[in-house]
mmCIF file of C-alpha atoms in Angstrom:
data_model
loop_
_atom_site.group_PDB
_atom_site.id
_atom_site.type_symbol
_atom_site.label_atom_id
_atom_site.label_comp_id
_atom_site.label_asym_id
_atom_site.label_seq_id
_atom_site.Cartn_x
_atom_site.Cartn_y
_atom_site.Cartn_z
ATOM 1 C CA UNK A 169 60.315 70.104 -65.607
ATOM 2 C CA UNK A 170 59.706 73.474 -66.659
ATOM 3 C CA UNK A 171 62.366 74.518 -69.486
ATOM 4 C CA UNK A 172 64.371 77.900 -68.123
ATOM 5 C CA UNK A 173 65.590 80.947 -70.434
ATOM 6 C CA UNK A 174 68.793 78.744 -71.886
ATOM 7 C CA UNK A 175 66.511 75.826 -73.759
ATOM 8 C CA UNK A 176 64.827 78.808 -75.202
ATOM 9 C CA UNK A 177 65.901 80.243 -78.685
ATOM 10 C CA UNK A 178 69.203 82.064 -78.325
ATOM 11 C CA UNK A 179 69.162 83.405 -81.923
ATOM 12 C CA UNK A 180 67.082 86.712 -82.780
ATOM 13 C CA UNK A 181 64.721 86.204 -85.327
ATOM 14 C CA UNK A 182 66.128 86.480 -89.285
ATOM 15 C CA UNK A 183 64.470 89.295 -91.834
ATOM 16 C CA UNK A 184 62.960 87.951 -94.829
ATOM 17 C CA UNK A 185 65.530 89.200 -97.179
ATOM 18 C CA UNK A 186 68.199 87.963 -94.566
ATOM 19 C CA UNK A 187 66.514 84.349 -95.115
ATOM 20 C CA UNK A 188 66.793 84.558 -98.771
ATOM 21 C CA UNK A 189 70.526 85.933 -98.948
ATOM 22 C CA UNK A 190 71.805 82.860 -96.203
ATOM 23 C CA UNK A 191 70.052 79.978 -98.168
ATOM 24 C CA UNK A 192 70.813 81.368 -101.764
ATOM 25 C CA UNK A 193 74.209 82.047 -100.785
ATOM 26 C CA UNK A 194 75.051 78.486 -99.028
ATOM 27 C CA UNK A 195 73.361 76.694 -102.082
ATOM 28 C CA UNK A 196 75.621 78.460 -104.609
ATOM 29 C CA UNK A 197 78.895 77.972 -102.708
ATOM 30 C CA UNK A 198 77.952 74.188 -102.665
ATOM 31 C CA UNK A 199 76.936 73.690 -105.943
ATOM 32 C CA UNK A 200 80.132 75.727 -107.324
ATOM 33 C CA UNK A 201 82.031 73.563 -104.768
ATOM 34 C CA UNK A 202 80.127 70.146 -106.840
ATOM 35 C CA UNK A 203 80.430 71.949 -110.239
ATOM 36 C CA UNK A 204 84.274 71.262 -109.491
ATOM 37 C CA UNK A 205 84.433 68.063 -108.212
ATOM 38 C CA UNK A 206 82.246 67.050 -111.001
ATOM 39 C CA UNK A 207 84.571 69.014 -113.307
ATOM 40 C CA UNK A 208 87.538 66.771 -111.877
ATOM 41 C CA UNK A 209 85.915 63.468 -112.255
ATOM 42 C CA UNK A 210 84.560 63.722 -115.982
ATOM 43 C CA UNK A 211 88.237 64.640 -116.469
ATOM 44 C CA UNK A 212 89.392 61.614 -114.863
ATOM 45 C CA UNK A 213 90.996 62.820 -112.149
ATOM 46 C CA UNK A 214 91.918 60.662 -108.746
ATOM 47 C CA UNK A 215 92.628 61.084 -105.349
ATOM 48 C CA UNK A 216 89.296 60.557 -104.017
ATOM 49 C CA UNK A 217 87.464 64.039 -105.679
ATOM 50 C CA UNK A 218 83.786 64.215 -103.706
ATOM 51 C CA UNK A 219 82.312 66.190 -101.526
ATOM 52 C CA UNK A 220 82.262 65.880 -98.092
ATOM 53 C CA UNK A 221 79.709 66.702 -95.304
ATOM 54 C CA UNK A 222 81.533 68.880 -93.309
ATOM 55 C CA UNK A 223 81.582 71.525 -96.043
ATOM 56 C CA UNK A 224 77.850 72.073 -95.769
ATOM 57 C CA UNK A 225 78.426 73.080 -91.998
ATOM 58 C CA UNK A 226 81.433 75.621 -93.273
ATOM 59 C CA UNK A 227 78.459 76.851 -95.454
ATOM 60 C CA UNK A 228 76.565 77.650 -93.038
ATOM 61 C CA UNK A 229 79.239 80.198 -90.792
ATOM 62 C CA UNK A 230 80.798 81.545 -94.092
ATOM 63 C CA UNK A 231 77.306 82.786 -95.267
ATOM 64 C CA UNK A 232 75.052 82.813 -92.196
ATOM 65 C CA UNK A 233 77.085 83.933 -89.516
ATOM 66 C CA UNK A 234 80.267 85.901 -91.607
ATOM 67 C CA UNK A 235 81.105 88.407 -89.158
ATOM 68 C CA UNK A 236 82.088 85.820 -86.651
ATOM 69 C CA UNK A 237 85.708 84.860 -85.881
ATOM 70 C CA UNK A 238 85.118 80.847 -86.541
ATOM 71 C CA UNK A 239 83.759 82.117 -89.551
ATOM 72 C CA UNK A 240 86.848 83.696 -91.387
ATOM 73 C CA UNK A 241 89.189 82.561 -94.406
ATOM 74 C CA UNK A 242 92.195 81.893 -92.249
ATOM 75 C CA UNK A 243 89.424 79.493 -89.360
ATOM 76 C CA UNK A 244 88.007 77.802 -92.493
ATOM 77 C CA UNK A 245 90.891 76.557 -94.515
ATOM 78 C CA UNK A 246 93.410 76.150 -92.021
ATOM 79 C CA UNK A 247 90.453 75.081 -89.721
ATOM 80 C CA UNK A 248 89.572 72.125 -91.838
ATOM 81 C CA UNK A 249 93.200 71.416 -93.062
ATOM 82 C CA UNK A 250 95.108 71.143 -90.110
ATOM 83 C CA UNK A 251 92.135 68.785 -88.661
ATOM 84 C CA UNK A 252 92.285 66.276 -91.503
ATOM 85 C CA UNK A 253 95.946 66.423 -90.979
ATOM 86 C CA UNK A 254 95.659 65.495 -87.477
ATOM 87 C CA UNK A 255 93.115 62.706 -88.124
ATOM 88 C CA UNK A 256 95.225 60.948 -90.840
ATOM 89 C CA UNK A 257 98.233 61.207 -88.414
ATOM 90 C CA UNK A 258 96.171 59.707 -85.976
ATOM 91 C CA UNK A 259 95.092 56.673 -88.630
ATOM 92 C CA UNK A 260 98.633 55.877 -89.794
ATOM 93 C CA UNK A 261 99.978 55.632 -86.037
ATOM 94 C CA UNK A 262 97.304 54.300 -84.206
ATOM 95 C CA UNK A 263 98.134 50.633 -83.087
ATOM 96 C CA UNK A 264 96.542 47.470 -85.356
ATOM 97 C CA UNK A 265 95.665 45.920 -81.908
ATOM 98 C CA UNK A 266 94.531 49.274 -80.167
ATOM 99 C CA UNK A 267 90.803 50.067 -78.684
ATOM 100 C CA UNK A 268 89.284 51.176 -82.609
ATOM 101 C CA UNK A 269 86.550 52.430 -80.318
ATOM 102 C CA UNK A 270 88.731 55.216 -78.919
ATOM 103 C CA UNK A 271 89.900 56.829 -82.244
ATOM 104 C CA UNK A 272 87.051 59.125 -82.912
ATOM 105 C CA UNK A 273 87.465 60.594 -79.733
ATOM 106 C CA UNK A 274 91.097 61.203 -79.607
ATOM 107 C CA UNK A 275 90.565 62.635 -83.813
ATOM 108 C CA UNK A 276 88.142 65.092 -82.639
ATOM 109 C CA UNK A 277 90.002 66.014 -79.395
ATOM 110 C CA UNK A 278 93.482 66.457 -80.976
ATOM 111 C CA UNK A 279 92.090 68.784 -83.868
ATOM 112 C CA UNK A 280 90.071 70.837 -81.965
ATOM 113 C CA UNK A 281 93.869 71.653 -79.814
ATOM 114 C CA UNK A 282 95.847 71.829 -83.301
ATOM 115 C CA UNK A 283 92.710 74.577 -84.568
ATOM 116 C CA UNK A 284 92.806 76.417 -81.621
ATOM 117 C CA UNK A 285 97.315 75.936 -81.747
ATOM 118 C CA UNK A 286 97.153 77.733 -85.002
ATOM 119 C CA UNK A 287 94.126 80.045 -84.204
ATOM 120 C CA UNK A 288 92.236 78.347 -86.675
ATOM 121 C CA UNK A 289 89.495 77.208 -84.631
ATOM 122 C CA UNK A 290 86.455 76.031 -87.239
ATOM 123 C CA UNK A 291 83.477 73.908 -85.901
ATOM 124 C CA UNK A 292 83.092 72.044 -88.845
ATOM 125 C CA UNK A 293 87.045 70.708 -88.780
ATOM 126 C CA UNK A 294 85.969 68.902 -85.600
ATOM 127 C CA UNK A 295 83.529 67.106 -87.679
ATOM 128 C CA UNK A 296 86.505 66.593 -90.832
ATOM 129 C CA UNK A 297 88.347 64.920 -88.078
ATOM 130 C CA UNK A 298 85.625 62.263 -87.064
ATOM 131 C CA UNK A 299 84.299 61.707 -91.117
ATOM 132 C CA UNK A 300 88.137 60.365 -91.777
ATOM 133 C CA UNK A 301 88.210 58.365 -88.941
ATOM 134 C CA UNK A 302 84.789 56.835 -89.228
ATOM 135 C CA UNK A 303 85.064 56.393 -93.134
ATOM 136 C CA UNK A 304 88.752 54.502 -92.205
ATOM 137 C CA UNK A 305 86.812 52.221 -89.585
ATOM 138 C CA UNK A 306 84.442 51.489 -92.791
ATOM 139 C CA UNK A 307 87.541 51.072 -95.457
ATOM 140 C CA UNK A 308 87.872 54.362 -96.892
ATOM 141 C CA UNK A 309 90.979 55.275 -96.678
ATOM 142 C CA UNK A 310 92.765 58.739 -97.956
ATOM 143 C CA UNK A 311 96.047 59.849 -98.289
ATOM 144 C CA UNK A 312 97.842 62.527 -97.066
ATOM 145 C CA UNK A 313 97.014 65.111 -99.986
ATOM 146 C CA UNK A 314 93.466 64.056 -99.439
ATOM 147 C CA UNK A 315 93.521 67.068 -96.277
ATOM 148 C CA UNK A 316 94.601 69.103 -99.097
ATOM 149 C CA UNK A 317 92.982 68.292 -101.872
ATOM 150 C CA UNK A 318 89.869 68.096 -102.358
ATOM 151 C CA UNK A 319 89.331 68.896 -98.075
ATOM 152 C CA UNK A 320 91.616 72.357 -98.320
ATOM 153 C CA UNK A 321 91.083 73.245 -102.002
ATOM 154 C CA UNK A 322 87.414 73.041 -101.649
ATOM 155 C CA UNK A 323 86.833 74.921 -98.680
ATOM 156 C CA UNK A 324 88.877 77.326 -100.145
ATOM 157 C CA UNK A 325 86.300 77.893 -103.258
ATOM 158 C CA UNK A 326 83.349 77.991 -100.704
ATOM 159 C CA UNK A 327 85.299 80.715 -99.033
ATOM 160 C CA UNK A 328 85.960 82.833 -102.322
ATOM 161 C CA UNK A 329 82.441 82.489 -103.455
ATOM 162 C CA UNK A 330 81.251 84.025 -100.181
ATOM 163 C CA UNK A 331 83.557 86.910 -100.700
ATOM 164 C CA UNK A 332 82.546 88.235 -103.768
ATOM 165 C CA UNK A 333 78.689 87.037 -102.654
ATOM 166 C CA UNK A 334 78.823 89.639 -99.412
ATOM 167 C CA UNK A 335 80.110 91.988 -101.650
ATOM 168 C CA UNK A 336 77.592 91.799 -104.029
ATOM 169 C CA UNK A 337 75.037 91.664 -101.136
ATOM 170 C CA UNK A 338 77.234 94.901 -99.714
ATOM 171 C CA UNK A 339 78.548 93.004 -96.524
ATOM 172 C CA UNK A 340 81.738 93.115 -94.891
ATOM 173 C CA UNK A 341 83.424 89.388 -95.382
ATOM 174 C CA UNK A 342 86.381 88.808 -94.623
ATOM 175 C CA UNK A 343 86.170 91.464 -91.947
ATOM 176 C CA UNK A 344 89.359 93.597 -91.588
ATOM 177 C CA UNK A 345 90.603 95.603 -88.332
ATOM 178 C CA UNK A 346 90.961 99.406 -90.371
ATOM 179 C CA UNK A 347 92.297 102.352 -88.927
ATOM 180 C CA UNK A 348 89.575 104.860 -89.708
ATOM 181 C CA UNK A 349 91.251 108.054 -91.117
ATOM 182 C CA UNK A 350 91.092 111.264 -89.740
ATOM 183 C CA UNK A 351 87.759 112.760 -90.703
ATOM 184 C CA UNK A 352 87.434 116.452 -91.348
ATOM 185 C CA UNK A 353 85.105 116.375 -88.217
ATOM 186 C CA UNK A 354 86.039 115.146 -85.207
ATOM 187 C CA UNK A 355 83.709 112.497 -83.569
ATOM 188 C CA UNK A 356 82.732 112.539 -80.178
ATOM 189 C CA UNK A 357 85.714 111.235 -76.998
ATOM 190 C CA UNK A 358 83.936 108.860 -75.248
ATOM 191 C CA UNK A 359 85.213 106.745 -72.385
ATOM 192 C CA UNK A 360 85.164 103.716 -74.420
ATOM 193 C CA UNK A 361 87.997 104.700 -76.380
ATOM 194 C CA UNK A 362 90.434 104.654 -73.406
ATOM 195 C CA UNK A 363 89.860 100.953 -73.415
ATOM 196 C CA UNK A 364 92.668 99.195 -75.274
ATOM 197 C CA UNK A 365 93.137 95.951 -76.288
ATOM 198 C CA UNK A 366 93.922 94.156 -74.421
ATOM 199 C CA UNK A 367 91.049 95.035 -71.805
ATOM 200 C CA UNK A 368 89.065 94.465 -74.255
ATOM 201 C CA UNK A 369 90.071 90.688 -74.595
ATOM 202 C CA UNK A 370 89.862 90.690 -71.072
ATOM 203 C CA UNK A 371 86.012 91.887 -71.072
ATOM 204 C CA UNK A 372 85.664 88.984 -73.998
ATOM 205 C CA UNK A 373 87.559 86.442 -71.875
ATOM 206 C CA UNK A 374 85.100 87.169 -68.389
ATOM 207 C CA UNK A 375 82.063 86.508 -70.396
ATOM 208 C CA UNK A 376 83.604 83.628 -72.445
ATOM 209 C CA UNK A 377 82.941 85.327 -75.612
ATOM 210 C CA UNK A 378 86.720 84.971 -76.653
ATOM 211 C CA UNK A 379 85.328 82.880 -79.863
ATOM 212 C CA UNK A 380 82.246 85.166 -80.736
ATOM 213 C CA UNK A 381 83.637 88.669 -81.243
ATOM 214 C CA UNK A 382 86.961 90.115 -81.546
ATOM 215 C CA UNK A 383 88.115 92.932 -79.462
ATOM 216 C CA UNK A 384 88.018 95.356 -82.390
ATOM 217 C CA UNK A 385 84.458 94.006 -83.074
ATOM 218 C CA UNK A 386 83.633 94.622 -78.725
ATOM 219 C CA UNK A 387 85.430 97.763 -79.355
ATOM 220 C CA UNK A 388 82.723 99.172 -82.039
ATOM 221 C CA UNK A 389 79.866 97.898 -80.167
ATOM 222 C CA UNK A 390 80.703 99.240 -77.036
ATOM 223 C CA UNK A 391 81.403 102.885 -78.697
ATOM 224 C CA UNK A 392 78.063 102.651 -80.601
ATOM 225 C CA UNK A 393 76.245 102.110 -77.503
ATOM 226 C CA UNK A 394 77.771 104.901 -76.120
ATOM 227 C CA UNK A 395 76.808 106.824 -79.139
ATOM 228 C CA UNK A 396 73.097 105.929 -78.644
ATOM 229 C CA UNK A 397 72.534 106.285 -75.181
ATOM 230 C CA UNK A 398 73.971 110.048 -75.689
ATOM 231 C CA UNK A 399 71.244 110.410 -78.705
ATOM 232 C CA UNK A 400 68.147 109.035 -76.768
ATOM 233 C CA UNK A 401 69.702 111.326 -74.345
ATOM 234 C CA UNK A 402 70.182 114.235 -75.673
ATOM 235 C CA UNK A 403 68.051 113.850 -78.811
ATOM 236 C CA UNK A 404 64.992 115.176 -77.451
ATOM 237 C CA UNK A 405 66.881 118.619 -75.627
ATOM 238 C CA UNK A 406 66.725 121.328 -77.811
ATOM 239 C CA UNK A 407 68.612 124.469 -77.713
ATOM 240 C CA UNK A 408 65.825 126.569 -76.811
ATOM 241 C CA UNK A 409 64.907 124.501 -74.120
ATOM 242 C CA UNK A 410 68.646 125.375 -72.407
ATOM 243 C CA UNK A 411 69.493 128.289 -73.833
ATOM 244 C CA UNK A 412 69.741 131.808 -71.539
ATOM 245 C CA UNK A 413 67.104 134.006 -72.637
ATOM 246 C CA UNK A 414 68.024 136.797 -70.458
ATOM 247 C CA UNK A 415 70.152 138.805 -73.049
ATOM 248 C CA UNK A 416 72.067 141.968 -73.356
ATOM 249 C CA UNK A 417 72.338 143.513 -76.629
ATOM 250 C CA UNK A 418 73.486 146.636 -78.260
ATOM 251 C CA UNK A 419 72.646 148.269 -82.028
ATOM 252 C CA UNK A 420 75.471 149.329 -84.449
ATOM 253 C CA UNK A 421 74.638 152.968 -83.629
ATOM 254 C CA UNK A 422 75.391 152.348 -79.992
ATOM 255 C CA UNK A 423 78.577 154.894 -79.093
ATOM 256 C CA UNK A 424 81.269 153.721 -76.681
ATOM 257 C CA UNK A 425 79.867 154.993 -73.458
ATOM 258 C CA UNK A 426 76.730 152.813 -73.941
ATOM 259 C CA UNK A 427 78.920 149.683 -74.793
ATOM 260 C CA UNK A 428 81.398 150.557 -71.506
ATOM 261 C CA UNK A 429 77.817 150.819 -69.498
ATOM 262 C CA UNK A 430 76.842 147.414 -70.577
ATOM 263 C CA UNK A 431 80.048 145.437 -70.069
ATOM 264 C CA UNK A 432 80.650 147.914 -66.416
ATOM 265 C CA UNK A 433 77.030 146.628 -65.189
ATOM 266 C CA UNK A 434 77.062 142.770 -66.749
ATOM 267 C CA UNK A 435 79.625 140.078 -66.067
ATOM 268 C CA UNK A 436 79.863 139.025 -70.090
ATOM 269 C CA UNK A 437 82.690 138.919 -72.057
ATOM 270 C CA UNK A 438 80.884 139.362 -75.451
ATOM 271 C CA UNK A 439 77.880 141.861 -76.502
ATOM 272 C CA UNK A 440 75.814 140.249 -79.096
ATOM 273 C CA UNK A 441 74.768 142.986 -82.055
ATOM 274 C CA UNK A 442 71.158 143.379 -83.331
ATOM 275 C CA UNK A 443 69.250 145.892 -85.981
ATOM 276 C CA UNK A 444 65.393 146.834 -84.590
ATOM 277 C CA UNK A 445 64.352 144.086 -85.862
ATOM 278 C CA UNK A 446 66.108 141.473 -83.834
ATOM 279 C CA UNK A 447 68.210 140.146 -86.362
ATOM 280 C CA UNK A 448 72.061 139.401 -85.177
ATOM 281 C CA UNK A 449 74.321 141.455 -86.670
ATOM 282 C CA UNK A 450 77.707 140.048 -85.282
ATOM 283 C CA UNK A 451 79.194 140.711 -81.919
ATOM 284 C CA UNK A 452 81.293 143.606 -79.483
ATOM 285 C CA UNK A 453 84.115 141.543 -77.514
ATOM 286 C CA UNK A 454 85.202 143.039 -74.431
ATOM 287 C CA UNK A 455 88.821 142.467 -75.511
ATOM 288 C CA UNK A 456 88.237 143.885 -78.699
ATOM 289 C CA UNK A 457 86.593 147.146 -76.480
ATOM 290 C CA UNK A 458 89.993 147.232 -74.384
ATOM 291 C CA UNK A 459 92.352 147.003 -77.135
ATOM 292 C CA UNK A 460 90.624 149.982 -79.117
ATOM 293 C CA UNK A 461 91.046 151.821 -75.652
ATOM 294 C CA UNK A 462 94.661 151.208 -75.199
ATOM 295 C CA UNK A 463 95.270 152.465 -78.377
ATOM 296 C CA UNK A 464 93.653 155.347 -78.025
ATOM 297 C CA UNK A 465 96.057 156.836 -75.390
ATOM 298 C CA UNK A 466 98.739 159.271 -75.983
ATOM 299 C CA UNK A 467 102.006 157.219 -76.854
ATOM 300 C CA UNK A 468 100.498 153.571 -76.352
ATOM 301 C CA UNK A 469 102.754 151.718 -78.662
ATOM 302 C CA UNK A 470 105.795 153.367 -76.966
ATOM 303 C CA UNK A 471 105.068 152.421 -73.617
ATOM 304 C CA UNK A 472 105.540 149.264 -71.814
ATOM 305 C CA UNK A 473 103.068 146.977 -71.987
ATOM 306 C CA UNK A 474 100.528 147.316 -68.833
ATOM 307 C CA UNK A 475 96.991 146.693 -67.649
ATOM 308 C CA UNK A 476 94.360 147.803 -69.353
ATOM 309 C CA UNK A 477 92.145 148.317 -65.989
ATOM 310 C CA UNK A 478 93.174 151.328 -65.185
ATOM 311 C CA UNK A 479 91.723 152.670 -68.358
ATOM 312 C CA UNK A 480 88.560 151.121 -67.932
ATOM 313 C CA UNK A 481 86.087 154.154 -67.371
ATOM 314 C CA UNK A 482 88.320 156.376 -68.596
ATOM 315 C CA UNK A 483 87.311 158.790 -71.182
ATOM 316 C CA UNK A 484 89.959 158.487 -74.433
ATOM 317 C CA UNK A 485 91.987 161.021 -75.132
ATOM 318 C CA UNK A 486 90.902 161.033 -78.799
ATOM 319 C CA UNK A 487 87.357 163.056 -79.892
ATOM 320 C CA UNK A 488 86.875 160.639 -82.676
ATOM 321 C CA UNK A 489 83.373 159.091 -82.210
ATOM 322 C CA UNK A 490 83.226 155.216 -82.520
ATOM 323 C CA UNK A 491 80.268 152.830 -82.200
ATOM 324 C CA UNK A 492 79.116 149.193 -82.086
ATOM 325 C CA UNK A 493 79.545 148.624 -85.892
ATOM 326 C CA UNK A 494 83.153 149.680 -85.836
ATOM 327 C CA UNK A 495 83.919 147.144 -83.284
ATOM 328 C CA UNK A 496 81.397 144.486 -84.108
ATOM 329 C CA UNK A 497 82.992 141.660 -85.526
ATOM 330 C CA UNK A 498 81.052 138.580 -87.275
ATOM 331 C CA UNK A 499 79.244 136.343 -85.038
ATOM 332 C CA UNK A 500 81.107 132.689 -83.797
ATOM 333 C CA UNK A 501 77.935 130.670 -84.257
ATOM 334 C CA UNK A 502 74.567 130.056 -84.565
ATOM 335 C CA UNK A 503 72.013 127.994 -84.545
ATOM 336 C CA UNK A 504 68.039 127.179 -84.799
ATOM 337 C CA UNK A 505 66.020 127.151 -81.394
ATOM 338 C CA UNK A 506 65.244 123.597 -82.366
ATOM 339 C CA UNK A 507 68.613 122.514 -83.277
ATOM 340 C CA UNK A 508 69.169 119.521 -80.672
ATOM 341 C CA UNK A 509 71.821 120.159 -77.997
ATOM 342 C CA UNK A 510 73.612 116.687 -78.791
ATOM 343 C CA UNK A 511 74.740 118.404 -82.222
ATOM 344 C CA UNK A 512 76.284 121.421 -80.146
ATOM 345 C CA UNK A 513 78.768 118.574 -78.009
ATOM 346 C CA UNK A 514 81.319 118.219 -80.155
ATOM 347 C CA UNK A 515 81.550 122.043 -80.879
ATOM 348 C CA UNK A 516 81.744 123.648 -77.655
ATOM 349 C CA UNK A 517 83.991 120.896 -76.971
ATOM 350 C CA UNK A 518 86.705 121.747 -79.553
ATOM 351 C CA UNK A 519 85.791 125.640 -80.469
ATOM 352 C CA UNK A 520 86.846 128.478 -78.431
ATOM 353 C CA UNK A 521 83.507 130.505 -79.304
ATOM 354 C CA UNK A 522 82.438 132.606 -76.420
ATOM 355 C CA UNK A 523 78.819 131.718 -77.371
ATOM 356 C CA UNK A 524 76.468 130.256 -79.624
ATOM 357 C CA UNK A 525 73.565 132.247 -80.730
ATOM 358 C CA UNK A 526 70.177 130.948 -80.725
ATOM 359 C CA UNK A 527 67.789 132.088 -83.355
ATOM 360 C CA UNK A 528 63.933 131.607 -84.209
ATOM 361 C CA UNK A 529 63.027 132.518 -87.618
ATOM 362 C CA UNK A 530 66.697 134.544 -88.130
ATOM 363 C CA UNK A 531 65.965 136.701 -85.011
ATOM 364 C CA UNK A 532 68.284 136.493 -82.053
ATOM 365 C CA UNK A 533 66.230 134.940 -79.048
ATOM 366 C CA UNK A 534 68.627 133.345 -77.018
ATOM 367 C CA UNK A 535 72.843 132.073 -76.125
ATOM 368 C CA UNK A 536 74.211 128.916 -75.825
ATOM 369 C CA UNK A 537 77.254 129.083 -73.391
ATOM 370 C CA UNK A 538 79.373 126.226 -72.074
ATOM 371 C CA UNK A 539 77.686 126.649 -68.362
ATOM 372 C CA UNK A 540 74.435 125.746 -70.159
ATOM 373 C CA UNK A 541 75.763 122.513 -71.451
ATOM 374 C CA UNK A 542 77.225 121.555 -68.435
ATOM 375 C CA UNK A 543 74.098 122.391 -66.335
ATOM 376 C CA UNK A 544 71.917 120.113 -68.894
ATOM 377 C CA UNK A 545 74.792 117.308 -68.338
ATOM 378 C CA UNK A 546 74.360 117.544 -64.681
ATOM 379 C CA UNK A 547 70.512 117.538 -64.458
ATOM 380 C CA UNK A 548 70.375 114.739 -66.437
ATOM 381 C CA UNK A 549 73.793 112.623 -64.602
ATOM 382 C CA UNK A 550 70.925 112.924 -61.642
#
């Protein structure tokens, strides 16, 4: 029979370091966790102070596998608590007379429903539940603090130890749902963050990964996804790639009839301002053109407020000469030919710049408008 795809390995290789951080981790929670019971015994204590074998598994999720749910303080503890609970209930009222052969089953059965009752679900309590049963069958038998003490207590160590181990190895354990804080920035809106909660859970619940991630954790995956199929995207479009080239400029020495000319015989709404050289300067808005042409006729501020059209063309009453630089005001943005277009997004997106200017070596060679990004978006949505 040939094996399919699920008898393979399911779980991705580990790194090096990885392998060394796991097993140096698990071996110092247990031997803490035996420095303690050891502790206890020389000091006479009783109530049955030993380790037990279901702590090694616990070992294994709090420091190999810490980001998943089963993995947490709260599944741990509680996880392992409430399922030797369970299995000494089961021991004290199971009948002298009754099938001994069906106990285990019923132990492991009834604390895997009172884990997942108190969202506590733990792997390893399963296996808590079927050593007390077992070691009863044999006659071992534990009292009730025995699912506290040393079951509770030392799971509890093993759990505190891998705290302050992640953090010394700079991981994230226990992991906490945070509400970032506002950044000065503003990140991308993707579609991902319409998704709430609670379809979230539902995505987890259709692949039956309700146990593996949480929403929040689905939630960040999902957006980071996002995130890099817009960089492997966009990464490799530059600016100059999209940019117009086809530009109409003006110097600071142009007078007003040459700046009326250009906007009259181009649909722009902004004149971009160079020396000889190429360099940008700053920029002539139309409305800035219109306003300094309204003002200019006889009794403007007295009148009633009216369009400007009308005065488009028409010569100003005042003689005073005026050019580009008067009007020029500093330019919006700019950026390097190579800058890539994914770091222009966010901008365009949330600035109300009539254009970005595109320079090569400081000299003005090309605009960025908002019709450029969307005609990238759509070439590439093909």
């Amino acid at each position: 029979m040939q094996l399919g795809n699920g008898w393979k390995p399911a779980v991705a290789p580990a790194a090096r370091l990885d392998v060394l951080r796991v097993g140096l981790g698990a071996g110092l929670g247990l031997a803490m966790a035996a420095v303690l019971v050891q502790l206890v015994q020389w000091s006479g204590g009783q109530g049955g102070w030993a380790l037990f074998a279901p702590l090694g598994a616990t070992a294994v999720l709090v420091f190999a596998v810490h980001t998943g749910p089963l993995s947490q303080p709260w599944s741990c503890v509680v996880g392992n608590t409430v399922s030797a609970l369970w299995a000494l209930l089961v021991l004290a009222c199971w009948p002298a007379q009754g099938a001994g052969w069906l106990m285990p089953a019923v132990a492991v059965g009834g604390a895997i429903a009172c884990m997942q009752l108190t969202r506590s679900l733990h792997p390893p309590g399963g296996a808590v539940a079927l050593l007390l049963v077992l070691e009863a069958q044999h006659g071992v038998l534990h009292s009730w603090s025995y699912a506290l003490v040393p079951i509770g207590l030392l799971t509890l160590v093993l759990v505190l130890l891998g705290v302050a181990y992640h953090r010394l190895w700079g991981k994230n354990y226990p992991l906490q749902v945070t509400v970032p804080a506002p950044a000065a920035k503003k990140t991308l809106h993707l579609p991902s963050d319409e998704l709430s909660d609670a379809d979230l859970q539902a995505l987890l619940a259709r692949f039956d990964q309700d146990y593996n991630l949480t929403p929040q954790e689905l939630g960040q995956l999902v957006r980071a996804a996002e995130e890099q199929a817009i960089a492997r995207r966009f990464g490799s479009v530059t600016c100059g790639q999209v940019m117009t080239a086809a530009l109409w400029t003006c110097r600071p020495t142009d007078d007003l009839d040459t700046l009326v000319a250009q906007f009259r015989q181009h649909p722009i709404k902004s004149l971009p301002v160079t020396d000889a050289q190429g360099h940008l300067l700053g920029v002539v808005a139309r409305s800035a053109l219109f306003d300094w042409l309204w003002l200019q006729q006889p009794h403007a501020r007295e009148k009633k407020p009216r369009s400007i059209w009308p005065l488009w063309g028409r010569k100003p009453v005042a003689t005073t000469a005026v050019h580009a630089a008067a009007l020029m005001e500093d330019a919006p943005l700019s950026v390097e030919d190579h800058t890539p277009v994914l770091h222009l997004l966010e901008t365009l997106a949330t600035h109300t710049v009539p254009f970005v200017a595109v320079l090569r070596q400081g000299k003005l060679v090309g605009i960025m408008t908002r019709t450029d990004v969307m005609r990238i978006l759509m070439e590439l949505a093909l």
